[in-house]
mmCIF file of N, CA and C in Angstrom:
data_model
loop_
_atom_site.group_PDB
_atom_site.id
_atom_site.type_symbol
_atom_site.label_atom_id
_atom_site.label_comp_id
_atom_site.label_asym_id
_atom_site.label_seq_id
_atom_site.Cartn_x
_atom_site.Cartn_y
_atom_site.Cartn_z
ATOM 1 N N MET A 123 -95.639 -115.313 -59.595
ATOM 2 C CA MET A 123 -94.632 -114.349 -59.979
ATOM 3 C C MET A 123 -93.609 -114.249 -58.835
ATOM 4 N N SER A 124 -92.336 -114.260 -59.168
ATOM 5 C CA SER A 124 -91.298 -114.123 -58.142
ATOM 6 C C SER A 124 -91.339 -112.711 -57.561
ATOM 7 N N ARG A 125 -90.705 -112.540 -56.419
ATOM 8 C CA ARG A 125 -90.664 -111.215 -55.783
ATOM 9 C C ARG A 125 -90.019 -110.195 -56.720
ATOM 10 N N ASP A 126 -88.885 -110.572 -57.330
ATOM 11 C CA ASP A 126 -88.197 -109.651 -58.239
ATOM 12 C C ASP A 126 -89.068 -109.282 -59.442
ATOM 13 N N MET A 127 -89.773 -110.263 -59.983
ATOM 14 C CA MET A 127 -90.657 -109.997 -61.116
ATOM 15 C C MET A 127 -91.799 -109.080 -60.679
ATOM 16 N N HIS A 128 -92.353 -109.343 -59.507
ATOM 17 C CA HIS A 128 -93.446 -108.508 -58.982
ATOM 18 C C HIS A 128 -92.978 -107.057 -58.821
ATOM 19 N N VAL A 129 -91.797 -106.869 -58.241
ATOM 20 C CA VAL A 129 -91.253 -105.513 -58.063
ATOM 21 C C VAL A 129 -91.060 -104.841 -59.420
ATOM 22 N N ALA A 130 -90.553 -105.586 -60.392
ATOM 23 C CA ALA A 130 -90.345 -105.009 -61.724
ATOM 24 C C ALA A 130 -91.667 -104.593 -62.351
ATOM 25 N N VAL A 131 -92.674 -105.461 -62.294
ATOM 26 C CA VAL A 131 -93.979 -105.139 -62.887
ATOM 27 C C VAL A 131 -94.590 -103.920 -62.215
ATOM 28 N N ILE A 132 -94.573 -103.885 -60.893
ATOM 29 C CA ILE A 132 -95.149 -102.748 -60.157
ATOM 30 C C ILE A 132 -94.384 -101.467 -60.474
ATOM 31 N N THR A 133 -93.071 -101.569 -60.549
ATOM 32 C CA THR A 133 -92.246 -100.395 -60.869
ATOM 33 C C THR A 133 -92.583 -99.866 -62.252
ATOM 34 N N TYR A 134 -92.605 -100.752 -63.246
ATOM 35 C CA TYR A 134 -92.909 -100.317 -64.608
ATOM 36 C C TYR A 134 -94.321 -99.750 -64.703
ATOM 37 N N ALA A 135 -95.268 -100.389 -64.043
ATOM 38 C CA ALA A 135 -96.653 -99.908 -64.081
ATOM 39 C C ALA A 135 -96.759 -98.520 -63.470
ATOM 40 N N SER A 136 -96.104 -98.305 -62.333
ATOM 41 C CA SER A 136 -96.194 -96.988 -61.694
ATOM 42 C C SER A 136 -95.487 -95.923 -62.529
ATOM 43 N N GLU A 137 -94.352 -96.279 -63.140
ATOM 44 C CA GLU A 137 -93.638 -95.328 -63.992
ATOM 45 C C GLU A 137 -94.485 -94.965 -65.213
ATOM 46 N N PHE A 138 -95.072 -95.959 -65.843
ATOM 47 C CA PHE A 138 -95.895 -95.696 -67.016
ATOM 48 C C PHE A 138 -97.104 -94.846 -66.643
ATOM 49 N N PHE A 139 -97.777 -95.191 -65.549
ATOM 50 C CA PHE A 139 -98.942 -94.415 -65.125
ATOM 51 C C PHE A 139 -98.531 -92.981 -64.803
ATOM 52 N N GLY A 140 -97.417 -92.824 -64.097
ATOM 53 C CA GLY A 140 -96.923 -91.482 -63.773
ATOM 54 C C GLY A 140 -96.640 -90.670 -65.022
ATOM 55 N N TRP A 141 -96.066 -91.330 -66.039
ATOM 56 C CA TRP A 141 -95.795 -90.636 -67.293
ATOM 57 C C TRP A 141 -97.099 -90.285 -67.992
ATOM 58 N N TYR A 142 -97.992 -91.249 -68.097
ATOM 59 C CA TYR A 142 -99.242 -91.042 -68.822
ATOM 60 C C TYR A 142 -100.063 -89.919 -68.211
ATOM 61 N N GLU A 143 -100.136 -89.866 -66.914
ATOM 62 C CA GLU A 143 -100.909 -88.832 -66.224
ATOM 63 C C GLU A 143 -100.103 -87.563 -65.987
ATOM 64 N N GLY A 144 -98.842 -87.576 -66.355
ATOM 65 C CA GLY A 144 -97.957 -86.445 -66.101
ATOM 66 C C GLY A 144 -98.034 -85.372 -67.172
ATOM 67 N N SER A 145 -96.926 -84.695 -67.361
ATOM 68 C CA SER A 145 -96.873 -83.573 -68.299
ATOM 69 C C SER A 145 -95.447 -83.420 -68.810
ATOM 70 N N ILE A 146 -95.289 -82.605 -69.827
ATOM 71 C CA ILE A 146 -93.953 -82.316 -70.328
ATOM 72 C C ILE A 146 -93.127 -81.677 -69.218
ATOM 73 N N GLU A 147 -93.723 -80.778 -68.478
ATOM 74 C CA GLU A 147 -93.001 -80.122 -67.381
ATOM 75 C C GLU A 147 -92.494 -81.151 -66.362
ATOM 76 N N ALA A 148 -93.338 -82.096 -66.012
ATOM 77 C CA ALA A 148 -92.923 -83.136 -65.066
ATOM 78 C C ALA A 148 -91.836 -84.023 -65.667
ATOM 79 N N ASP A 149 -91.927 -84.313 -66.967
ATOM 80 C CA ASP A 149 -90.916 -85.137 -67.632
ATOM 81 C C ASP A 149 -89.559 -84.434 -67.653
ATOM 82 N N VAL A 150 -89.586 -83.135 -67.830
ATOM 83 C CA VAL A 150 -88.353 -82.368 -67.990
ATOM 84 C C VAL A 150 -87.649 -82.158 -66.653
ATOM 85 N N TYR A 151 -88.429 -82.110 -65.568
ATOM 86 C CA TYR A 151 -87.831 -81.889 -64.251
ATOM 87 C C TYR A 151 -86.777 -82.949 -63.971
ATOM 88 N N PHE A 152 -85.674 -82.537 -63.449
ATOM 89 C CA PHE A 152 -84.659 -83.481 -62.987
ATOM 90 C C PHE A 152 -83.911 -82.836 -61.835
ATOM 91 N N CYS A 153 -83.248 -83.643 -61.092
ATOM 92 C CA CYS A 153 -82.512 -83.196 -59.925
ATOM 93 C C CYS A 153 -81.022 -83.207 -60.262
ATOM 94 N N PRO A 154 -80.397 -82.039 -60.420
ATOM 95 C CA PRO A 154 -78.971 -82.026 -60.758
ATOM 96 C C PRO A 154 -78.128 -82.846 -59.780
ATOM 97 N N GLU A 155 -78.563 -82.890 -58.544
ATOM 98 C CA GLU A 155 -77.832 -83.659 -57.534
ATOM 99 C C GLU A 155 -77.723 -85.134 -57.925
ATOM 100 N N ARG A 156 -78.746 -85.646 -58.590
ATOM 101 C CA ARG A 156 -78.713 -87.058 -58.965
ATOM 102 C C ARG A 156 -77.661 -87.349 -60.017
ATOM 103 N N HIS A 157 -77.247 -86.337 -60.759
ATOM 104 C CA HIS A 157 -76.164 -86.548 -61.707
ATOM 105 C C HIS A 157 -74.868 -86.835 -60.968
ATOM 106 N N GLY A 158 -74.821 -86.495 -59.701
ATOM 107 C CA GLY A 158 -73.645 -86.772 -58.884
ATOM 108 C C GLY A 158 -73.728 -88.077 -58.123
ATOM 109 N N THR A 159 -74.733 -88.881 -58.369
ATOM 110 C CA THR A 159 -74.878 -90.116 -57.605
ATOM 111 C C THR A 159 -73.785 -91.114 -57.900
ATOM 112 N N TYR A 160 -73.019 -90.876 -58.933
ATOM 113 C CA TYR A 160 -71.884 -91.752 -59.206
ATOM 114 C C TYR A 160 -70.959 -91.788 -57.993
ATOM 115 N N PHE A 161 -71.034 -90.768 -57.180
ATOM 116 C CA PHE A 161 -70.130 -90.631 -56.039
ATOM 117 C C PHE A 161 -70.852 -90.856 -54.718
ATOM 118 N N GLY A 162 -72.100 -91.292 -54.760
ATOM 119 C CA GLY A 162 -72.804 -91.718 -53.570
ATOM 120 C C GLY A 162 -73.568 -90.649 -52.813
ATOM 121 N N SER A 163 -73.460 -89.399 -53.190
ATOM 122 C CA SER A 163 -74.070 -88.336 -52.380
ATOM 123 C C SER A 163 -75.575 -88.495 -52.232
ATOM 124 N N PHE A 164 -76.254 -88.776 -53.310
ATOM 125 C CA PHE A 164 -77.710 -88.874 -53.233
ATOM 126 C C PHE A 164 -78.128 -90.091 -52.428
ATOM 127 N N TYR A 165 -77.389 -91.180 -52.592
ATOM 128 C CA TYR A 165 -77.751 -92.402 -51.890
ATOM 129 C C TYR A 165 -77.518 -92.295 -50.393
ATOM 130 N N MET A 166 -76.514 -91.535 -49.962
ATOM 131 C CA MET A 166 -76.306 -91.346 -48.527
ATOM 132 C C MET A 166 -77.521 -90.663 -47.914
ATOM 133 N N LYS A 167 -78.124 -89.786 -48.662
ATOM 134 C CA LYS A 167 -79.315 -89.080 -48.183
ATOM 135 C C LYS A 167 -80.538 -89.998 -48.225
ATOM 136 N N ASP A 168 -80.609 -90.843 -49.241
ATOM 137 C CA ASP A 168 -81.743 -91.767 -49.416
ATOM 138 C C ASP A 168 -81.747 -92.935 -48.441
ATOM 139 N N MET A 169 -80.567 -93.383 -48.062
ATOM 140 C CA MET A 169 -80.445 -94.657 -47.355
ATOM 141 C C MET A 169 -81.387 -94.800 -46.157
ATOM 142 N N PRO A 170 -81.523 -93.806 -45.284
ATOM 143 C CA PRO A 170 -82.422 -93.994 -44.139
ATOM 144 C C PRO A 170 -83.878 -94.228 -44.552
ATOM 145 N N ALA A 171 -84.242 -93.797 -45.742
ATOM 146 C CA ALA A 171 -85.624 -93.953 -46.203
ATOM 147 C C ALA A 171 -85.888 -95.340 -46.780
ATOM 148 N N MET A 172 -84.842 -96.060 -47.144
ATOM 149 C CA MET A 172 -85.004 -97.363 -47.782
ATOM 150 C C MET A 172 -85.679 -98.342 -46.812
ATOM 151 N N GLY A 173 -86.814 -98.867 -47.232
ATOM 152 C CA GLY A 173 -87.533 -99.836 -46.420
ATOM 153 C C GLY A 173 -88.199 -99.254 -45.190
ATOM 154 N N ASN A 174 -88.261 -97.944 -45.109
ATOM 155 C CA ASN A 174 -88.844 -97.285 -43.943
ATOM 156 C C ASN A 174 -89.954 -96.353 -44.416
ATOM 157 N N PRO A 175 -91.181 -96.847 -44.528
ATOM 158 C CA PRO A 175 -92.273 -96.050 -45.107
ATOM 159 C C PRO A 175 -92.648 -94.815 -44.284
ATOM 160 N N ASP A 176 -92.230 -94.767 -43.030
ATOM 161 C CA ASP A 176 -92.573 -93.616 -42.185
ATOM 162 C C ASP A 176 -91.501 -92.534 -42.199
ATOM 163 N N TYR A 177 -90.439 -92.725 -42.975
ATOM 164 C CA TYR A 177 -89.330 -91.781 -42.996
ATOM 165 C C TYR A 177 -89.509 -90.790 -44.136
ATOM 166 N N SER A 178 -89.274 -89.547 -43.868
ATOM 167 C CA SER A 178 -89.260 -88.503 -44.900
ATOM 168 C C SER A 178 -87.874 -87.884 -44.914
ATOM 169 N N ILE A 179 -87.341 -87.720 -46.107
ATOM 170 C CA ILE A 179 -86.040 -87.066 -46.228
ATOM 171 C C ILE A 179 -86.261 -85.574 -45.978
ATOM 172 N N PRO A 180 -85.607 -85.020 -44.980
ATOM 173 C CA PRO A 180 -85.802 -83.597 -44.688
ATOM 174 C C PRO A 180 -85.441 -82.728 -45.898
ATOM 175 N N THR A 181 -86.289 -81.782 -46.221
ATOM 176 C CA THR A 181 -86.052 -80.952 -47.404
ATOM 177 C C THR A 181 -84.807 -80.081 -47.255
ATOM 178 N N GLU A 182 -84.411 -79.763 -46.057
ATOM 179 C CA GLU A 182 -83.246 -78.905 -45.852
ATOM 180 C C GLU A 182 -81.934 -79.691 -45.792
ATOM 181 N N LEU A 183 -82.021 -81.021 -45.846
ATOM 182 C CA LEU A 183 -80.849 -81.868 -45.664
ATOM 183 C C LEU A 183 -79.738 -81.547 -46.660
ATOM 184 N N THR A 184 -80.072 -81.434 -47.928
ATOM 185 C CA THR A 184 -79.049 -81.169 -48.944
ATOM 186 C C THR A 184 -78.321 -79.863 -48.657
ATOM 187 N N GLY A 185 -79.085 -78.815 -48.404
ATOM 188 C CA GLY A 185 -78.459 -77.523 -48.121
ATOM 189 C C GLY A 185 -77.627 -77.551 -46.859
ATOM 190 N N ASP A 186 -78.153 -78.179 -45.812
ATOM 191 C CA ASP A 186 -77.417 -78.246 -44.545
ATOM 192 C C ASP A 186 -76.116 -79.022 -44.690
ATOM 193 N N LEU A 187 -76.184 -80.175 -45.351
ATOM 194 C CA LEU A 187 -74.965 -80.967 -45.530
ATOM 195 C C LEU A 187 -73.992 -80.274 -46.477
ATOM 196 N N GLY A 188 -74.528 -79.592 -47.491
ATOM 197 C CA GLY A 188 -73.654 -78.835 -48.387
ATOM 198 C C GLY A 188 -72.914 -77.741 -47.653
ATOM 199 N N ASP A 189 -73.622 -77.014 -46.803
ATOM 200 C CA ASP A 189 -72.974 -75.967 -45.999
ATOM 201 C C ASP A 189 -71.930 -76.558 -45.061
ATOM 202 N N ALA A 190 -72.273 -77.687 -44.429
ATOM 203 C CA ALA A 190 -71.328 -78.335 -43.514
ATOM 204 C C ALA A 190 -70.072 -78.775 -44.263
ATOM 205 N N PHE A 191 -70.254 -79.334 -45.470
ATOM 206 C CA PHE A 191 -69.114 -79.763 -46.275
ATOM 207 C C PHE A 191 -68.236 -78.569 -46.644
ATOM 208 N N LEU A 192 -68.850 -77.505 -47.145
ATOM 209 C CA LEU A 192 -68.070 -76.333 -47.543
ATOM 210 C C LEU A 192 -67.330 -75.709 -46.350
ATOM 211 N N SER A 193 -67.896 -75.814 -45.163
ATOM 212 C CA SER A 193 -67.284 -75.189 -43.992
ATOM 213 C C SER A 193 -65.989 -75.868 -43.557
ATOM 214 N N VAL A 194 -65.769 -77.126 -43.948
ATOM 215 C CA VAL A 194 -64.537 -77.810 -43.554
ATOM 216 C C VAL A 194 -63.424 -77.660 -44.589
ATOM 217 N N LEU A 195 -63.732 -77.049 -45.704
ATOM 218 C CA LEU A 195 -62.735 -76.864 -46.751
ATOM 219 C C LEU A 195 -61.954 -75.580 -46.536
ATOM 220 N N ASN A 196 -60.720 -75.568 -47.020
ATOM 221 C CA ASN A 196 -59.987 -74.306 -47.012
ATOM 222 C C ASN A 196 -60.499 -73.460 -48.185
ATOM 223 N N ALA A 197 -60.079 -72.217 -48.263
ATOM 224 C CA ALA A 197 -60.612 -71.283 -49.265
ATOM 225 C C ALA A 197 -60.383 -71.780 -50.693
ATOM 226 N N SER A 198 -59.217 -72.343 -50.966
ATOM 227 C CA SER A 198 -58.919 -72.829 -52.316
ATOM 228 C C SER A 198 -59.799 -74.012 -52.684
ATOM 229 N N GLN A 199 -59.967 -74.949 -51.748
ATOM 230 C CA GLN A 199 -60.819 -76.108 -52.000
ATOM 231 C C GLN A 199 -62.271 -75.679 -52.204
ATOM 232 N N ARG A 200 -62.719 -74.761 -51.374
ATOM 233 C CA ARG A 200 -64.109 -74.291 -51.470
ATOM 234 C C ARG A 200 -64.350 -73.639 -52.834
ATOM 235 N N ALA A 201 -63.410 -72.831 -53.292
ATOM 236 C CA ALA A 201 -63.562 -72.162 -54.587
ATOM 237 C C ALA A 201 -63.687 -73.181 -55.719
ATOM 238 N N ILE A 202 -62.909 -74.250 -55.643
ATOM 239 C CA ILE A 202 -62.963 -75.284 -56.687
ATOM 240 C C ILE A 202 -64.346 -75.927 -56.728
ATOM 241 N N ILE A 203 -64.890 -76.242 -55.568
ATOM 242 C CA ILE A 203 -66.215 -76.856 -55.500
ATOM 243 C C ILE A 203 -67.271 -75.875 -55.996
ATOM 244 N N GLU A 204 -67.178 -74.635 -55.580
ATOM 245 C CA GLU A 204 -68.167 -73.636 -55.993
ATOM 246 C C GLU A 204 -68.099 -73.350 -57.487
ATOM 247 N N GLU A 205 -66.932 -73.552 -58.099
ATOM 248 C CA GLU A 205 -66.786 -73.364 -59.550
ATOM 249 C C GLU A 205 -67.607 -74.387 -60.337
ATOM 250 N N LEU A 206 -67.967 -75.487 -59.705
ATOM 251 C CA LEU A 206 -68.758 -76.511 -60.395
ATOM 252 C C LEU A 206 -70.058 -75.951 -60.963
ATOM 253 N N VAL A 207 -70.660 -75.051 -60.245
ATOM 254 C CA VAL A 207 -71.937 -74.483 -60.704
ATOM 255 C C VAL A 207 -71.756 -73.849 -62.078
ATOM 256 N N ASP A 208 -70.738 -73.022 -62.205
ATOM 257 C CA ASP A 208 -70.494 -72.382 -63.502
ATOM 258 C C ASP A 208 -70.000 -73.380 -64.546
ATOM 259 N N ALA A 209 -69.160 -74.321 -64.123
ATOM 260 C CA ALA A 209 -68.608 -75.292 -65.068
ATOM 261 C C ALA A 209 -69.693 -76.197 -65.649
ATOM 262 N N GLN A 210 -70.699 -76.522 -64.851
ATOM 263 C CA GLN A 210 -71.749 -77.434 -65.295
ATOM 264 C C GLN A 210 -72.965 -76.737 -65.884
ATOM 265 N N ARG A 211 -73.057 -75.441 -65.739
ATOM 266 C CA ARG A 211 -74.277 -74.712 -66.115
ATOM 267 C C ARG A 211 -74.736 -74.998 -67.544
ATOM 268 N N ASP A 212 -73.864 -74.878 -68.519
ATOM 269 C CA ASP A 212 -74.277 -75.073 -69.913
ATOM 270 C C ASP A 212 -74.797 -76.496 -70.142
ATOM 271 N N ALA A 213 -74.093 -77.481 -69.590
ATOM 272 C CA ALA A 213 -74.535 -78.869 -69.760
ATOM 273 C C ALA A 213 -75.875 -79.098 -69.068
ATOM 274 N N LEU A 214 -76.047 -78.554 -67.888
ATOM 275 C CA LEU A 214 -77.315 -78.723 -67.169
ATOM 276 C C LEU A 214 -78.469 -78.061 -67.916
ATOM 277 N N MET A 215 -78.222 -76.893 -68.470
ATOM 278 C CA MET A 215 -79.278 -76.213 -69.225
ATOM 279 C C MET A 215 -79.624 -77.005 -70.490
ATOM 280 N N GLU A 216 -78.610 -77.578 -71.126
ATOM 281 C CA GLU A 216 -78.885 -78.384 -72.317
ATOM 282 C C GLU A 216 -79.624 -79.673 -71.941
ATOM 283 N N VAL A 217 -79.346 -80.226 -70.765
ATOM 284 C CA VAL A 217 -80.087 -81.401 -70.296
ATOM 285 C C VAL A 217 -81.582 -81.082 -70.274
ATOM 286 N N VAL A 218 -81.935 -79.904 -69.801
ATOM 287 C CA VAL A 218 -83.347 -79.503 -69.767
ATOM 288 C C VAL A 218 -83.924 -79.493 -71.181
ATOM 289 N N GLU A 219 -83.204 -78.897 -72.130
ATOM 290 C CA GLU A 219 -83.670 -78.845 -73.523
ATOM 291 C C GLU A 219 -83.840 -80.247 -74.104
ATOM 292 N N VAL A 220 -82.862 -81.106 -73.872
ATOM 293 C CA VAL A 220 -82.901 -82.461 -74.429
ATOM 294 C C VAL A 220 -84.057 -83.253 -73.828
ATOM 295 N N ARG A 221 -84.239 -83.129 -72.520
ATOM 296 C CA ARG A 221 -85.341 -83.845 -71.876
ATOM 297 C C ARG A 221 -86.687 -83.367 -72.435
ATOM 298 N N GLU A 222 -86.797 -82.078 -72.717
ATOM 299 C CA GLU A 222 -88.044 -81.571 -73.298
ATOM 300 C C GLU A 222 -88.244 -82.116 -74.708
ATOM 301 N N ASP A 223 -87.181 -82.128 -75.510
ATOM 302 C CA ASP A 223 -87.284 -82.685 -76.866
ATOM 303 C C ASP A 223 -87.787 -84.130 -76.830
ATOM 304 N N ILE A 224 -87.194 -84.918 -75.938
ATOM 305 C CA ILE A 224 -87.582 -86.326 -75.822
ATOM 306 C C ILE A 224 -89.029 -86.441 -75.358
ATOM 307 N N SER A 225 -89.395 -85.653 -74.368
ATOM 308 C CA SER A 225 -90.756 -85.710 -73.823
ATOM 309 C C SER A 225 -91.797 -85.351 -74.875
ATOM 310 N N VAL A 226 -91.552 -84.284 -75.612
ATOM 311 C CA VAL A 226 -92.504 -83.858 -76.638
ATOM 312 C C VAL A 226 -92.715 -84.980 -77.651
ATOM 313 N N GLU A 227 -91.620 -85.613 -78.066
ATOM 314 C CA GLU A 227 -91.751 -86.679 -79.062
ATOM 315 C C GLU A 227 -92.460 -87.902 -78.473
ATOM 316 N N LEU A 228 -92.072 -88.328 -77.283
ATOM 317 C CA LEU A 228 -92.691 -89.510 -76.683
ATOM 318 C C LEU A 228 -94.172 -89.300 -76.381
ATOM 319 N N ARG A 229 -94.535 -88.100 -75.978
ATOM 320 C CA ARG A 229 -95.940 -87.833 -75.644
ATOM 321 C C ARG A 229 -96.847 -87.868 -76.873
ATOM 322 N N LYS A 230 -96.277 -87.842 -78.049
ATOM 323 C CA LYS A 230 -97.081 -88.002 -79.262
ATOM 324 C C LYS A 230 -97.754 -89.368 -79.282
ATOM 325 N N LEU A 231 -97.172 -90.333 -78.567
ATOM 326 C CA LEU A 231 -97.747 -91.681 -78.525
ATOM 327 C C LEU A 231 -99.116 -91.718 -77.842
ATOM 328 N N ILE A 232 -99.440 -90.700 -77.110
ATOM 329 C CA ILE A 232 -100.753 -90.645 -76.460
ATOM 330 C C ILE A 232 -101.849 -90.441 -77.498
ATOM 331 N N THR A 233 -101.535 -89.724 -78.575
ATOM 332 C CA THR A 233 -102.565 -89.404 -79.576
ATOM 333 C C THR A 233 -102.309 -89.980 -80.963
ATOM 334 N N GLN A 234 -101.127 -90.541 -81.173
ATOM 335 C CA GLN A 234 -100.836 -91.112 -82.485
ATOM 336 C C GLN A 234 -100.097 -92.438 -82.317
ATOM 337 N N SER A 235 -100.012 -93.194 -83.378
ATOM 338 C CA SER A 235 -99.492 -94.559 -83.269
ATOM 339 C C SER A 235 -97.983 -94.681 -83.445
ATOM 340 N N SER A 236 -97.322 -93.632 -83.888
ATOM 341 C CA SER A 236 -95.874 -93.741 -84.068
ATOM 342 C C SER A 236 -95.200 -92.413 -83.781
ATOM 343 N N ILE A 237 -93.901 -92.507 -83.551
ATOM 344 C CA ILE A 237 -93.071 -91.324 -83.308
ATOM 345 C C ILE A 237 -91.780 -91.492 -84.098
ATOM 346 N N ASP A 238 -90.971 -90.489 -84.075
ATOM 347 C CA ASP A 238 -89.662 -90.532 -84.721
ATOM 348 C C ASP A 238 -88.679 -91.159 -83.733
ATOM 349 N N GLU A 239 -88.579 -92.486 -83.784
ATOM 350 C CA GLU A 239 -87.723 -93.202 -82.844
ATOM 351 C C GLU A 239 -86.252 -92.825 -83.003
ATOM 352 N N ALA A 240 -85.812 -92.587 -84.222
ATOM 353 C CA ALA A 240 -84.420 -92.205 -84.455
ATOM 354 C C ALA A 240 -84.112 -90.884 -83.751
ATOM 355 N N TYR A 241 -85.057 -89.962 -83.778
ATOM 356 C CA TYR A 241 -84.879 -88.674 -83.104
ATOM 357 C C TYR A 241 -84.770 -88.874 -81.591
ATOM 358 N N VAL A 242 -85.630 -89.712 -81.036
ATOM 359 C CA VAL A 242 -85.585 -89.984 -79.593
ATOM 360 C C VAL A 242 -84.235 -90.604 -79.223
ATOM 361 N N LEU A 243 -83.765 -91.542 -80.029
ATOM 362 C CA LEU A 243 -82.472 -92.167 -79.742
ATOM 363 C C LEU A 243 -81.327 -91.175 -79.875
ATOM 364 N N GLU A 244 -81.397 -90.298 -80.867
ATOM 365 C CA GLU A 244 -80.353 -89.277 -81.042
ATOM 366 C C GLU A 244 -80.323 -88.331 -79.856
ATOM 367 N N ARG A 245 -81.478 -87.892 -79.423
ATOM 368 C CA ARG A 245 -81.548 -86.975 -78.273
ATOM 369 C C ARG A 245 -81.131 -87.699 -76.992
ATOM 370 N N SER A 246 -81.471 -88.967 -76.879
ATOM 371 C CA SER A 246 -81.071 -89.758 -75.714
ATOM 372 C C SER A 246 -79.553 -89.932 -75.677
ATOM 373 N N GLU A 247 -78.957 -90.104 -76.863
ATOM 374 C CA GLU A 247 -77.501 -90.188 -76.923
ATOM 375 C C GLU A 247 -76.872 -88.882 -76.441
ATOM 376 N N ARG A 248 -77.451 -87.774 -76.867
ATOM 377 C CA ARG A 248 -76.928 -86.479 -76.417
ATOM 378 C C ARG A 248 -77.079 -86.341 -74.904
ATOM 379 N N TYR A 249 -78.199 -86.813 -74.368
ATOM 380 C CA TYR A 249 -78.410 -86.781 -72.923
ATOM 381 C C TYR A 249 -77.291 -87.557 -72.224
ATOM 382 N N GLY A 250 -76.948 -88.718 -72.747
ATOM 383 C CA GLY A 250 -75.870 -89.509 -72.167
ATOM 384 C C GLY A 250 -74.533 -88.780 -72.219
ATOM 385 N N GLU A 251 -74.278 -88.092 -73.326
ATOM 386 C CA GLU A 251 -73.039 -87.319 -73.444
ATOM 387 C C GLU A 251 -72.988 -86.215 -72.397
ATOM 388 N N LEU A 252 -74.115 -85.530 -72.209
ATOM 389 C CA LEU A 252 -74.163 -84.456 -71.218
ATOM 390 C C LEU A 252 -74.002 -84.998 -69.808
ATOM 391 N N ASP A 253 -74.638 -86.119 -69.528
ATOM 392 C CA ASP A 253 -74.522 -86.752 -68.220
ATOM 393 C C ASP A 253 -73.056 -87.094 -67.944
ATOM 394 N N ALA A 254 -72.367 -87.635 -68.941
ATOM 395 C CA ALA A 254 -70.955 -87.974 -68.785
ATOM 396 C C ALA A 254 -70.115 -86.715 -68.580
ATOM 397 N N GLN A 255 -70.436 -85.657 -69.295
ATOM 398 C CA GLN A 255 -69.707 -84.397 -69.140
ATOM 399 C C GLN A 255 -69.857 -83.865 -67.721
ATOM 400 N N ILE A 256 -71.061 -83.914 -67.195
ATOM 401 C CA ILE A 256 -71.323 -83.444 -65.835
ATOM 402 C C ILE A 256 -70.538 -84.286 -64.828
ATOM 403 N N ALA A 257 -70.563 -85.603 -65.014
ATOM 404 C CA ALA A 257 -69.818 -86.495 -64.115
ATOM 405 C C ALA A 257 -68.318 -86.231 -64.202
ATOM 406 N N ALA A 258 -67.816 -86.022 -65.411
ATOM 407 C CA ALA A 258 -66.393 -85.753 -65.580
ATOM 408 C C ALA A 258 -65.981 -84.468 -64.866
ATOM 409 N N LEU A 259 -66.869 -83.492 -64.858
ATOM 410 C CA LEU A 259 -66.562 -82.253 -64.149
ATOM 411 C C LEU A 259 -66.504 -82.480 -62.636
ATOM 412 N N TYR A 260 -67.368 -83.346 -62.112
ATOM 413 C CA TYR A 260 -67.261 -83.705 -60.695
ATOM 414 C C TYR A 260 -65.881 -84.292 -60.405
ATOM 415 N N VAL A 261 -65.462 -85.222 -61.240
ATOM 416 C CA VAL A 261 -64.181 -85.885 -61.035
ATOM 417 C C VAL A 261 -63.030 -84.889 -61.135
ATOM 418 N N ALA A 262 -63.039 -84.078 -62.179
ATOM 419 C CA ALA A 262 -61.956 -83.117 -62.380
ATOM 420 C C ALA A 262 -61.858 -82.144 -61.208
ATOM 421 N N HIS A 263 -62.993 -81.671 -60.744
ATOM 422 C CA HIS A 263 -62.970 -80.713 -59.636
ATOM 423 C C HIS A 263 -62.601 -81.386 -58.320
ATOM 424 N N SER A 264 -63.016 -82.620 -58.124
ATOM 425 C CA SER A 264 -62.668 -83.296 -56.872
ATOM 426 C C SER A 264 -61.160 -83.593 -56.844
ATOM 427 N N ARG A 265 -60.596 -83.927 -57.994
ATOM 428 C CA ARG A 265 -59.138 -84.175 -58.047
ATOM 429 C C ARG A 265 -58.377 -82.898 -57.759
ATOM 430 N N ARG A 266 -58.844 -81.786 -58.295
ATOM 431 C CA ARG A 266 -58.179 -80.505 -58.019
ATOM 432 C C ARG A 266 -58.267 -80.143 -56.560
ATOM 433 N N SER A 267 -59.423 -80.431 -55.921
ATOM 434 C CA SER A 267 -59.608 -80.026 -54.522
ATOM 435 C C SER A 267 -58.734 -80.837 -53.578
ATOM 436 N N THR A 268 -58.360 -82.066 -53.948
ATOM 437 C CA THR A 268 -57.507 -82.862 -53.072
ATOM 438 C C THR A 268 -56.040 -82.485 -53.222
ATOM 439 N N SER A 269 -55.705 -81.798 -54.293
ATOM 440 C CA SER A 269 -54.322 -81.402 -54.494
ATOM 441 C C SER A 269 -54.029 -80.019 -53.930
ATOM 442 N N VAL A 270 -55.027 -79.348 -53.414
ATOM 443 C CA VAL A 270 -54.852 -77.991 -52.883
ATOM 444 C C VAL A 270 -54.542 -78.052 -51.406
#
């Protein structure tokens, strides 16, 4: 098996095992920050951990860097960034609902032989729409903050 194939098999196996031994609550959990990875924020935090098994990402890093970022903005720019929480709230809350819907349906496979695949695809499509909405709000707010 090639290295890439080996990594893929191990990745899929660990993901499947994690799902199988997990729970609806674990399936529904998501990190809102990762919805912003289109702009590199999460990866900047992850990068030191890549290939370094002894590295732990400090739990306070996100808050500390967020505070540092907000401290360099003027009042108008800061307000625009802080408005993101309210602007994204409905979409983020719906993401939780959609992820739960998908999880409940997929977990039926543990005890039965089939699920409503059309429903899973419909809910997954909605998840994609919400993800795009959240990303668009990042873009819209970042454009406003550079014009202030």
